[in-house]
Short mmCIF file of C-alpha atoms and ligand atoms in Angstrom, two decimals:
data_model
loop_
_atom_site.label_atom_id
_atom_site.label_comp_id
_atom_site.label_asym_id
_atom_site.label_seq_id
_atom_site.Cartn_x
_atom_site.Cartn_y
_atom_site.Cartn_z
CA MET M 1 0.00 0.00 0.00
CA PRO M 2 1.37 3.41 -0.86
CA ASN M 3 1.63 5.55 2.24
CA GLU M 4 2.22 8.87 0.61
CA HIS M 5 -0.17 10.84 -1.52
CA HIS M 6 1.14 12.36 -4.69
CA THR M 7 -0.20 15.85 -4.96
CA ASN M 8 -1.84 15.79 -8.34
CA ALA M 9 -3.39 19.21 -8.78
CA LYS M 10 -6.92 18.91 -10.14
CA LEU M 11 -9.21 21.33 -11.93
CA TRP M 12 -11.69 20.50 -9.17
CA GLY M 13 -9.06 20.45 -6.41
CA GLY M 14 -9.83 23.77 -4.67
CA GLY M 15 -11.71 22.17 -1.78
CA PHE M 16 -9.27 19.32 -1.28
CA ASP M 17 -6.37 19.33 1.22
CA HIS M 18 -4.13 17.28 -1.01
CA GLY M 19 -4.13 15.47 -4.32
CA THR M 20 -5.42 12.02 -5.11
CA ASP M 21 -3.33 8.92 -4.89
CA THR M 22 -1.91 8.07 -8.31
CA TRP M 23 -3.47 4.63 -7.98
CA MET M 24 -6.86 6.31 -7.57
CA ASP M 25 -6.17 8.51 -10.58
CA ASP M 26 -5.61 5.43 -12.62
CA PHE M 27 -8.65 3.63 -11.22
CA HIS M 28 -11.22 6.29 -11.87
CA ALA M 29 -9.79 7.99 -14.93
CA SER M 30 -11.66 7.44 -18.19
CA ILE M 31 -9.18 9.06 -20.58
CA ARG M 32 -7.98 5.62 -21.71
CA PHE M 33 -11.30 5.16 -23.53
CA ASP M 34 -13.09 8.52 -23.64
CA ARG M 35 -10.18 10.09 -25.56
CA ARG M 36 -12.14 8.72 -28.46
CA LEU M 37 -14.63 11.56 -27.87
CA TYR M 38 -12.07 14.34 -28.35
CA ARG M 39 -13.68 15.64 -31.54
CA GLN M 40 -17.18 15.76 -30.04
CA ASP M 41 -15.81 17.31 -26.84
CA ILE M 42 -13.94 20.05 -28.68
CA LEU M 43 -16.77 20.84 -31.11
CA GLY M 44 -19.20 20.97 -28.16
CA SER M 45 -16.88 23.37 -26.33
CA ILE M 46 -16.50 25.56 -29.42
CA ALA M 47 -20.30 25.89 -29.63
CA HIS M 48 -20.60 26.55 -25.89
CA ALA M 49 -17.88 29.23 -25.93
CA THR M 50 -19.36 30.85 -29.03
CA MET M 51 -22.73 31.10 -27.29
CA LEU M 52 -21.13 32.42 -24.07
CA GLY M 53 -19.48 35.17 -26.11
CA GLU M 54 -22.64 36.02 -28.04
CA GLN M 55 -24.62 36.25 -24.80
CA GLY M 56 -22.03 38.54 -23.21
CA ILE M 57 -21.42 35.97 -20.47
CA ILE M 58 -17.72 36.01 -21.27
CA PRO M 59 -15.83 38.72 -23.20
CA ILE M 60 -15.93 38.20 -26.98
CA ILE M 61 -12.17 38.44 -27.08
CA ASP M 62 -11.93 35.49 -24.68
CA ALA M 63 -14.53 33.51 -26.63
CA ASP M 64 -12.47 34.06 -29.78
CA ALA M 65 -9.29 32.98 -28.04
CA ILE M 66 -11.04 29.85 -26.74
CA VAL M 67 -12.42 28.94 -30.15
CA SER M 68 -9.10 29.31 -31.93
CA GLY M 69 -7.30 27.52 -29.10
CA LEU M 70 -9.74 24.63 -29.37
CA ARG M 71 -9.34 24.49 -33.15
CA GLY M 72 -5.60 24.17 -32.64
CA ILE M 73 -6.09 21.34 -30.16
CA LEU M 74 -8.46 19.59 -32.56
CA ALA M 75 -5.92 19.80 -35.39
CA ASP M 76 -3.17 18.48 -33.13
CA ALA M 77 -5.39 15.68 -31.85
CA ASP M 78 -6.27 14.72 -35.44
CA ALA M 79 -2.56 14.62 -36.20
CA GLY M 80 -1.99 12.37 -33.18
CA LYS M 81 0.24 14.99 -31.55
CA ILE M 82 -1.45 15.13 -28.16
CA ALA M 83 -0.37 13.05 -25.19
CA TRP M 84 -3.56 12.69 -23.14
CA ARG M 85 -2.87 12.68 -19.41
CA VAL M 86 -4.27 10.15 -16.97
CA ASP M 87 -3.92 12.61 -14.09
CA ALA M 88 -6.27 14.95 -15.98
CA GLU M 89 -8.83 12.18 -15.63
CA ASP M 90 -11.09 12.38 -18.64
CA ILE M 91 -11.31 13.92 -22.09
CA HIS M 92 -13.23 16.94 -20.80
CA MET M 93 -10.57 18.02 -18.31
CA ASN M 94 -7.74 17.05 -20.63
CA VAL M 95 -9.03 19.42 -23.27
CA GLU M 96 -9.78 22.18 -20.79
CA SER M 97 -6.41 22.07 -19.05
CA LEU M 98 -4.58 21.87 -22.36
CA LEU M 99 -6.54 24.90 -23.55
CA THR M 100 -5.60 26.94 -20.49
CA GLU M 101 -2.00 25.84 -20.85
CA ARG M 102 -2.06 27.18 -24.40
CA ILE M 103 -4.11 30.38 -24.18
CA GLY M 104 -3.87 31.34 -20.53
CA GLU M 105 -6.63 32.82 -18.41
CA ALA M 106 -9.29 32.97 -21.15
CA GLY M 107 -9.28 29.15 -21.07
CA GLN M 108 -10.48 29.28 -17.49
CA ARG M 109 -13.72 30.90 -18.65
CA LEU M 110 -14.75 27.99 -20.92
CA HIS M 111 -16.50 25.94 -18.25
CA THR M 112 -18.82 28.82 -17.25
CA GLY M 113 -22.40 27.56 -16.89
CA ARG M 114 -21.47 23.99 -17.70
CA SER M 115 -20.71 20.74 -15.87
CA ARG M 116 -18.94 17.64 -17.02
CA ASN M 117 -22.25 15.90 -16.43
CA ASP M 118 -24.06 17.72 -19.23
CA GLN M 119 -20.83 17.82 -21.23
CA VAL M 120 -20.36 14.05 -21.25
CA ALA M 121 -24.03 13.60 -22.15
CA LEU M 122 -23.51 15.95 -25.09
CA ASP M 123 -20.32 14.25 -26.31
CA THR M 124 -21.83 10.80 -26.10
CA ARG M 125 -24.98 11.90 -27.94
CA MET M 126 -22.88 13.43 -30.72
CA PHE M 127 -20.89 10.22 -30.95
CA VAL M 128 -24.00 8.02 -31.10
CA LYS M 129 -25.56 10.19 -33.81
CA ASP M 130 -22.48 9.74 -36.03
CA ALA M 131 -22.09 6.07 -35.20
CA CYS M 132 -25.73 5.34 -36.10
CA ALA M 133 -25.27 7.11 -39.43
CA ALA M 134 -22.14 5.01 -40.04
CA ALA M 135 -23.98 1.79 -39.14
CA ILE M 136 -26.76 2.72 -41.57
CA ALA M 137 -24.20 3.26 -44.34
CA ARG M 138 -22.66 -0.17 -43.68
CA LEU M 139 -26.10 -1.81 -43.54
CA LYS M 140 -27.00 -0.22 -46.86
CA SER M 141 -23.86 -1.56 -48.46
CA LEU M 142 -24.53 -5.11 -47.24
CA ALA M 143 -28.17 -4.86 -48.36
CA GLU M 144 -27.01 -3.73 -51.80
CA THR M 145 -24.63 -6.69 -52.05
CA MET M 146 -27.55 -8.98 -51.22
CA LEU M 147 -29.81 -7.22 -53.72
CA ALA M 148 -27.21 -7.77 -56.43
CA ILE M 149 -27.19 -11.51 -55.61
CA ALA M 150 -30.99 -11.53 -55.59
CA ASP M 151 -31.10 -9.81 -59.00
CA LYS M 152 -29.10 -12.68 -60.49
CA HIS M 153 -30.94 -15.53 -58.82
CA THR M 154 -34.68 -15.02 -59.09
CA ASP M 155 -34.80 -18.32 -61.01
CA SER M 156 -32.20 -20.20 -58.97
CA ILE M 157 -34.19 -22.80 -57.12
CA MET M 158 -33.05 -23.92 -53.70
CA PRO M 159 -34.65 -25.94 -50.92
CA GLY M 160 -36.44 -23.96 -48.23
CA TYR M 161 -36.25 -25.48 -44.76
CA THR M 162 -38.21 -25.72 -41.56
CA HIS M 163 -36.67 -27.61 -38.63
CA LEU M 164 -33.64 -27.83 -40.93
CA GLN M 165 -35.62 -30.40 -42.95
CA ARG M 166 -36.25 -29.72 -46.61
CA ALA M 167 -39.73 -28.25 -46.83
CA GLN M 168 -40.70 -26.44 -50.03
CA PRO M 169 -38.69 -25.02 -52.90
CA VAL M 170 -37.83 -21.31 -52.87
CA THR M 171 -35.16 -19.38 -54.74
CA LEU M 172 -31.78 -18.05 -53.72
CA ALA M 173 -33.13 -14.57 -54.46
CA HIS M 174 -36.06 -15.08 -52.11
CA HIS M 175 -33.72 -16.34 -49.39
CA MET M 176 -31.42 -13.33 -49.82
CA MET M 177 -34.39 -10.99 -49.72
CA ALA M 178 -35.41 -12.40 -46.35
CA TYR M 179 -32.12 -10.98 -45.01
CA VAL M 180 -32.61 -7.71 -46.87
CA GLU M 181 -35.90 -7.29 -45.00
CA MET M 182 -34.09 -7.84 -41.69
CA LEU M 183 -31.43 -5.30 -42.63
CA LEU M 184 -34.11 -2.77 -43.59
CA ARG M 185 -35.60 -3.12 -40.13
CA ASP M 186 -32.11 -2.75 -38.65
CA ILE M 187 -31.69 0.47 -40.58
CA GLU M 188 -34.98 1.72 -39.15
CA ARG M 189 -33.81 0.83 -35.65
CA PHE M 190 -30.58 2.77 -36.12
CA ALA M 191 -32.50 5.71 -37.54
CA HIS M 192 -34.63 5.63 -34.39
CA ALA M 193 -31.55 5.44 -32.14
CA ARG M 194 -30.05 8.39 -33.99
CA GLU M 195 -33.27 10.30 -33.44
CA SER M 196 -33.28 9.54 -29.72
CA ALA M 197 -29.68 10.80 -29.46
CA ASP M 198 -30.58 14.00 -31.29
CA VAL M 199 -31.35 15.99 -28.12
CA MET M 200 -28.98 18.72 -26.86
CA PRO M 201 -28.38 18.46 -23.08
CA LEU M 202 -26.05 21.43 -22.38
CA GLY M 203 -27.61 23.89 -19.96
CA SER M 204 -28.58 21.08 -17.60
CA GLY M 205 -25.40 21.79 -15.66
CA ALA M 206 -24.49 19.26 -13.02
CA LEU M 207 -28.16 18.50 -12.39
CA ALA M 208 -30.13 21.71 -11.81
CA GLY M 209 -29.36 23.89 -14.81
CA THR M 210 -27.43 27.10 -14.52
CA THR M 211 -27.87 30.70 -13.41
CA TYR M 212 -26.16 32.24 -16.43
CA PRO M 213 -28.33 33.68 -19.23
CA ILE M 214 -27.28 31.01 -21.71
CA ASP M 215 -29.06 30.32 -25.01
CA ARG M 216 -29.61 26.58 -25.25
CA GLN M 217 -31.33 26.74 -28.64
CA ARG M 218 -28.35 28.55 -30.07
CA VAL M 219 -25.98 25.79 -28.93
CA ALA M 220 -28.33 23.17 -30.39
CA GLU M 221 -28.38 25.08 -33.66
CA LEU M 222 -24.57 25.44 -33.76
CA LEU M 223 -24.17 21.69 -33.22
CA GLY M 224 -26.96 20.57 -35.54
CA PHE M 225 -29.27 19.15 -32.85
CA LYS M 226 -33.00 18.97 -33.56
CA ARG M 227 -34.20 19.48 -29.98
CA ILE M 228 -33.01 20.49 -26.52
CA SER M 229 -33.59 18.32 -23.46
CA ALA M 230 -36.68 19.09 -21.38
CA ASN M 231 -35.55 18.28 -17.83
CA SER M 232 -32.11 18.96 -16.36
CA LEU M 233 -32.17 15.95 -14.02
CA ASP M 234 -33.21 13.60 -16.81
CA ALA M 235 -30.74 15.07 -19.29
CA VAL M 236 -27.68 14.25 -17.18
CA SER M 237 -28.89 10.82 -16.11
CA ASP M 238 -30.35 9.59 -19.40
CA ARG M 239 -28.48 6.96 -21.39
CA ASP M 240 -31.53 5.59 -23.22
CA PHE M 241 -30.06 6.76 -26.50
CA ALA M 242 -26.97 4.61 -25.92
CA LEU M 243 -29.18 1.66 -25.00
CA ASP M 244 -31.25 2.23 -28.14
CA ALA M 245 -28.12 2.13 -30.27
CA MET M 246 -26.86 -1.01 -28.51
CA TYR M 247 -30.24 -2.68 -28.85
CA ALA M 248 -30.14 -1.89 -32.57
CA CYS M 249 -26.64 -3.43 -32.65
CA SER M 250 -27.88 -6.50 -30.79
CA VAL M 251 -30.86 -7.24 -33.03
CA CYS M 252 -28.72 -6.64 -36.08
CA MET M 253 -26.10 -9.06 -34.73
CA ALA M 254 -28.86 -11.67 -34.28
CA HIS M 255 -29.56 -11.35 -38.00
CA LEU M 256 -25.90 -11.47 -38.94
CA SER M 257 -25.39 -14.49 -36.70
CA ARG M 258 -28.20 -16.41 -38.42
CA LEU M 259 -26.74 -15.55 -41.80
CA SER M 260 -23.30 -16.64 -40.57
CA GLU M 261 -24.69 -19.93 -39.37
CA GLU M 262 -26.18 -20.51 -42.83
CA ILE M 263 -22.93 -19.57 -44.54
CA ALA M 264 -21.08 -22.06 -42.33
CA LEU M 265 -23.66 -24.77 -43.05
CA TRP M 266 -23.80 -24.03 -46.74
CA SER M 267 -20.04 -24.22 -47.11
CA SER M 268 -19.90 -27.67 -45.48
CA LEU M 269 -19.34 -30.75 -47.63
CA GLU M 270 -22.83 -31.89 -46.59
CA PHE M 271 -24.45 -28.87 -48.25
CA ARG M 272 -21.92 -27.40 -50.70
CA PHE M 273 -24.28 -24.58 -51.68
CA ILE M 274 -21.56 -21.98 -51.46
CA THR M 275 -17.80 -21.65 -51.73
CA ILE M 276 -16.27 -18.86 -49.72
CA SER M 277 -13.48 -17.02 -51.50
CA ASP M 278 -9.97 -17.96 -50.35
CA ALA M 279 -9.62 -14.32 -49.38
CA TYR M 280 -12.10 -14.75 -46.52
CA ALA M 281 -11.52 -18.35 -45.48
CA THR M 282 -8.72 -19.88 -43.44
CA GLY M 283 -6.91 -23.20 -43.26
CA SER M 284 -5.96 -25.67 -40.56
CA SER M 285 -2.42 -25.99 -39.24
CA MET M 286 -2.80 -29.77 -39.16
CA MET M 287 -5.38 -30.85 -41.73
CA PRO M 288 -4.29 -29.91 -45.23
CA GLN M 289 -7.75 -30.28 -46.74
CA LYS M 290 -9.46 -27.77 -44.46
CA LYS M 291 -10.99 -24.52 -45.59
CA ASN M 292 -12.85 -22.97 -42.71
CA PRO M 293 -15.52 -20.26 -42.71
CA ASP M 294 -13.79 -18.41 -39.85
CA ALA M 295 -15.22 -15.00 -40.65
CA ALA M 296 -18.77 -16.32 -40.42
CA GLU M 297 -17.98 -18.16 -37.20
CA LEU M 298 -16.47 -15.02 -35.71
CA VAL M 299 -19.55 -12.99 -36.53
CA ARG M 300 -21.66 -15.66 -34.85
CA GLY M 301 -19.33 -15.66 -31.85
CA LYS M 302 -19.16 -11.87 -31.52
CA THR M 303 -22.93 -11.73 -31.31
CA GLY M 304 -22.81 -12.89 -27.69
CA ARG M 305 -20.30 -10.19 -26.93
CA VAL M 306 -22.58 -7.44 -28.28
CA TYR M 307 -25.50 -8.79 -26.23
CA GLY M 308 -23.15 -8.63 -23.24
CA ASP M 309 -22.38 -4.98 -24.01
CA LEU M 310 -26.09 -4.13 -24.04
CA LEU M 311 -26.69 -6.04 -20.84
CA ALA M 312 -23.73 -4.39 -19.10
CA LEU M 313 -25.22 -0.94 -19.59
CA LEU M 314 -28.77 -2.03 -18.80
CA VAL M 315 -27.58 -3.43 -15.49
CA ALA M 316 -25.32 -0.46 -14.74
CA MET M 317 -28.26 1.90 -15.13
CA LYS M 318 -30.97 -0.02 -13.33
CA GLY M 319 -30.49 1.06 -9.73
CA LEU M 320 -29.10 4.56 -10.11
CA PRO M 321 -30.70 7.36 -8.14
CA LEU M 322 -31.07 10.64 -10.04
CA ALA M 323 -29.09 12.34 -11.33
CA TYR M 324 -25.52 11.67 -12.52
CA ASN M 325 -23.55 8.88 -10.86
CA LYS M 326 -20.05 7.82 -11.73
CA ASP M 327 -21.39 4.37 -12.61
CA MET M 328 -22.47 6.00 -15.84
CA GLN M 329 -18.86 6.32 -16.93
CA GLU M 330 -19.18 2.58 -17.54
CA ASP M 331 -21.39 3.33 -20.55
CA LYS M 332 -18.60 4.09 -22.96
CA GLU M 333 -16.58 0.91 -23.29
CA PRO M 334 -19.57 -1.32 -24.03
CA LEU M 335 -21.07 1.33 -26.31
CA PHE M 336 -17.87 1.65 -28.33
CA ASP M 337 -17.38 -2.10 -28.35
CA ALA M 338 -20.91 -2.86 -29.58
CA LEU M 339 -20.67 -0.33 -32.41
CA ASP M 340 -17.12 -1.34 -33.40
CA THR M 341 -17.98 -5.02 -33.34
CA LEU M 342 -21.07 -4.52 -35.45
CA ASP M 343 -19.10 -2.42 -37.91
CA GLY M 344 -16.50 -5.16 -38.36
CA CYS M 345 -19.13 -7.87 -38.72
CA LEU M 346 -21.14 -5.97 -41.34
CA ASN M 347 -17.95 -5.41 -43.27
CA ALA M 348 -16.91 -9.07 -43.00
CA LEU M 349 -20.22 -10.40 -44.27
CA ASP M 350 -20.37 -7.85 -47.06
CA ARG M 351 -16.94 -8.90 -48.31
CA MET M 352 -17.67 -12.59 -47.87
CA LEU M 353 -20.99 -12.53 -49.72
CA ALA M 354 -19.73 -10.32 -52.53
CA THR M 355 -16.92 -12.79 -53.31
CA ALA M 356 -18.67 -16.11 -52.62
CA ALA M 357 -19.61 -18.58 -55.36
CA PHE M 358 -23.13 -19.99 -55.21
CA HIS M 359 -23.58 -23.51 -56.57
CA THR M 360 -27.05 -23.12 -57.97
CA GLN M 361 -27.19 -26.46 -59.79
CA ARG M 362 -26.53 -28.35 -56.59
CA MET M 363 -29.05 -26.20 -54.71
CA SER M 364 -31.65 -26.95 -57.33
CA ARG M 365 -30.89 -30.69 -57.23
CA ARG M 366 -31.20 -30.69 -53.43
CA ALA M 367 -34.53 -28.92 -53.76
CA SER M 368 -35.94 -31.65 -55.97
CA GLU M 369 -35.00 -34.34 -53.43
CA GLY M 370 -36.79 -34.69 -50.12
CA PHE M 371 -40.36 -34.40 -51.43
CA THR M 372 -40.38 -30.59 -51.37
CA ASN M 373 -43.27 -30.78 -53.88
CA ALA M 374 -45.47 -32.88 -51.57
CA THR M 375 -47.58 -29.86 -50.54
CA ASP M 376 -48.09 -29.08 -54.20
CA ALA M 377 -49.10 -32.69 -54.86
CA ALA M 378 -51.79 -32.33 -52.20
CA ASP M 379 -52.81 -28.96 -53.68
CA TYR M 380 -53.00 -30.71 -57.10
CA LEU M 381 -55.52 -33.24 -55.79
CA THR M 382 -57.43 -30.47 -54.01
CA GLY M 383 -57.60 -28.67 -57.36
CA LYS M 384 -59.22 -31.76 -58.84
CA GLY M 385 -61.90 -31.71 -56.14
CA MET M 386 -60.48 -33.74 -53.23
CA PRO M 387 -60.81 -32.13 -49.76
CA PHE M 388 -57.39 -30.94 -48.55
CA ARG M 389 -57.25 -33.20 -45.48
CA GLN M 390 -57.81 -36.28 -47.69
CA ALA M 391 -55.30 -35.01 -50.22
CA HIS M 392 -52.71 -34.56 -47.43
CA GLU M 393 -53.33 -38.15 -46.30
CA THR M 394 -53.13 -39.53 -49.86
CA VAL M 395 -49.85 -37.77 -50.62
CA GLY M 396 -48.50 -38.96 -47.27
CA GLY M 397 -49.04 -42.50 -48.52
CA ILE M 398 -47.28 -41.72 -51.81
CA VAL M 399 -44.32 -40.22 -49.94
CA ARG M 400 -44.01 -43.35 -47.80
CA ALA M 401 -44.02 -45.57 -50.89
CA CYS M 402 -41.47 -43.33 -52.62
CA ALA M 403 -39.22 -43.31 -49.58
CA ARG M 404 -39.15 -47.13 -49.65
CA ARG M 405 -38.23 -47.06 -53.33
CA GLU M 406 -35.86 -44.14 -52.91
CA CYS M 407 -37.49 -42.10 -55.63
CA GLY M 408 -39.39 -38.82 -55.96
CA ILE M 409 -43.13 -38.37 -56.44
CA THR M 410 -42.75 -37.64 -60.15
CA ASP M 411 -40.55 -40.70 -60.63
CA MET M 412 -43.72 -42.79 -60.21
CA THR M 413 -45.60 -43.77 -63.36
CA LEU M 414 -49.10 -42.43 -63.86
CA ASP M 415 -50.52 -45.90 -63.20
CA GLU M 416 -48.64 -46.12 -59.92
CA LEU M 417 -49.89 -42.68 -58.87
CA ARG M 418 -53.45 -43.64 -59.86
CA GLU M 419 -53.32 -46.51 -57.39
CA PHE M 420 -53.35 -43.78 -54.75
CA SER M 421 -55.94 -41.60 -56.47
CA PRO M 422 -57.69 -41.77 -59.86
CA LEU M 423 -57.55 -37.95 -59.92
CA PHE M 424 -53.90 -37.98 -61.11
CA ASP M 425 -53.41 -37.10 -64.78
CA GLU M 426 -50.57 -36.61 -67.29
CA ASP M 427 -50.31 -32.94 -66.25
CA VAL M 428 -49.07 -33.93 -62.78
CA TYR M 429 -45.46 -34.14 -64.03
CA ASP M 430 -45.39 -30.51 -65.15
CA GLU M 431 -47.42 -29.32 -62.22
CA LEU M 432 -45.05 -30.84 -59.66
CA SER M 433 -41.79 -29.63 -61.21
CA MET M 434 -39.74 -27.40 -58.90
CA LYS M 435 -40.14 -24.57 -61.36
CA ALA M 436 -43.92 -24.84 -61.31
CA CYS M 437 -44.00 -25.14 -57.52
CA VAL M 438 -42.12 -21.85 -57.16
CA ALA M 439 -43.88 -20.04 -60.01
CA ARG M 440 -47.27 -20.89 -58.53
CA ARG M 441 -46.43 -18.96 -55.36
CA ASN M 442 -46.78 -15.65 -57.08
CA LEU M 443 -48.38 -13.69 -54.27
CA PRO M 444 -46.98 -10.59 -52.53
CA GLY M 445 -44.15 -11.80 -50.29
CA GLY M 446 -43.92 -15.13 -52.13
CA PRO M 447 -40.92 -16.79 -53.84
CA ALA M 448 -42.08 -16.62 -57.49
CA ALA M 449 -39.68 -14.63 -59.68
CA GLU M 450 -42.23 -11.93 -60.37
CA ALA M 451 -43.06 -11.48 -56.69
CA VAL M 452 -39.38 -11.38 -55.74
CA GLU M 453 -38.64 -8.85 -58.48
CA ALA M 454 -41.34 -6.64 -56.99
CA ALA M 455 -39.84 -7.14 -53.52
CA ILE M 456 -36.40 -6.20 -54.83
CA ALA M 457 -37.73 -3.00 -56.40
CA LYS M 458 -39.54 -2.07 -53.20
CA ALA M 459 -36.49 -2.77 -51.05
CA ARG M 460 -34.34 -0.57 -53.30
CA GLN M 461 -36.88 2.19 -52.88
CA ARG M 462 -36.87 1.85 -49.09
CA LEU M 463 -33.07 1.86 -49.02
CA GLU M 464 -32.94 5.07 -51.00
CA ALA M 465 -34.77 6.88 -48.21
CA TYR M 466 -31.66 6.52 -46.01
N1 LIG L 501 -15.68 10.89 -17.12
C1 LIG L 501 -17.01 11.12 -16.70
C2 LIG L 501 -17.96 10.16 -17.43
O1 LIG L 501 -17.56 9.61 -18.40
C3 LIG L 501 -17.44 12.51 -17.01
C4 LIG L 501 -18.44 13.07 -16.07
C5 LIG L 501 -17.87 13.11 -14.71
N2 LIG L 501 -18.62 13.92 -13.83
C6 LIG L 501 -18.32 13.94 -12.53
N3 LIG L 501 -19.03 14.72 -11.79
N4 LIG L 501 -17.39 13.20 -12.04
O2 LIG L 501 -19.08 9.93 -17.01
#
């Protein structure tokens, strides 16, 4: 145990007899991770100082000095020239003390009418707004890659599954479009999260606002915020916007994880529906034949981590009394991690899908095995007048007979089929082809080429809105 306190002078140290222990500095400092907010912090301070000057709260000459000092710090930070200091605790005090070091006394006027509590809320909101926009851009790119695959494969028949058992034929385009729909909803969720972050909290002070005649609307306008927060206590203790963004990340990861699972399955020797490009696959150090879908597996694995990030913040927030509590500093690492992880995963899947080879002939062959036209056989009999329940029963019998003979329904002769029902006719062979089974499902949301083409056009339209 250290027995001497190092006197680390603090911006807030006026009421303290001596400085904090360096161990304590290290324990509670957030600069290690919140340095990432330097741009937001500096831009927020530029807007705040500009408003303070305009309102006559600080001399214009000082406001000008602050703004140009901050611009200099921003340029140096962009150039990687700033050594952030742990003893200055967080990004807010790092920037402020650096500013005062550079421009002298004027720098000491920057924090007038402001607290780190409303400042950190502002910085984090600005960060989330940008990050949601970036996530939307990545989602759009992945959706476009999928749309390009769908464009090419509206006639590529593949087996559709339930319970991982072959069920009914669909097309590769229809399957891709299922994911496009998920991504469109993800985009909507990120747009909502961005909206919920778009509230300007400065003016809330530490918890009870401020006595200075500040202009909150002006700061919102300078920073491009749509609204200002309505309650000072809420504004400094609200992290819903971060939770919204992490929830959007989590649901999106669920979608990416399901896609990854399918990519891994499809690239197995058992399926062989897809070959992942060598550029995004890896080998085994022992087994020379191996080509593993690592990127897909990683996306699947990282999904749990993003859920953990969301849960970490949910739990951190749940018992906090109003208003700000230091627990809330724990928001940043999971927030950054969730957004970074999602970004990497969207990128990985985009690259993997864009370069993968789809083996459509094998998909189509697999679709025609496993009695995926059995429903259509029952529908055929229903069309000839048999009640559906009887038709289901009749086709069940045919399937059992076929399974014994290891053949498909249309491998039976007409006479054999007629033993099950006299309603079968020559046309059954055309009617039960995979092509006919898919084409017949030409309803909105269905797998027929025409329906999927309409879905593709609509999806493109929805994407354009973002
Ligand atoms: N580093 C802090 C955070 O990230 C900033 C706000 C600290 N406020 C305070 N009163 N200690 O939450």
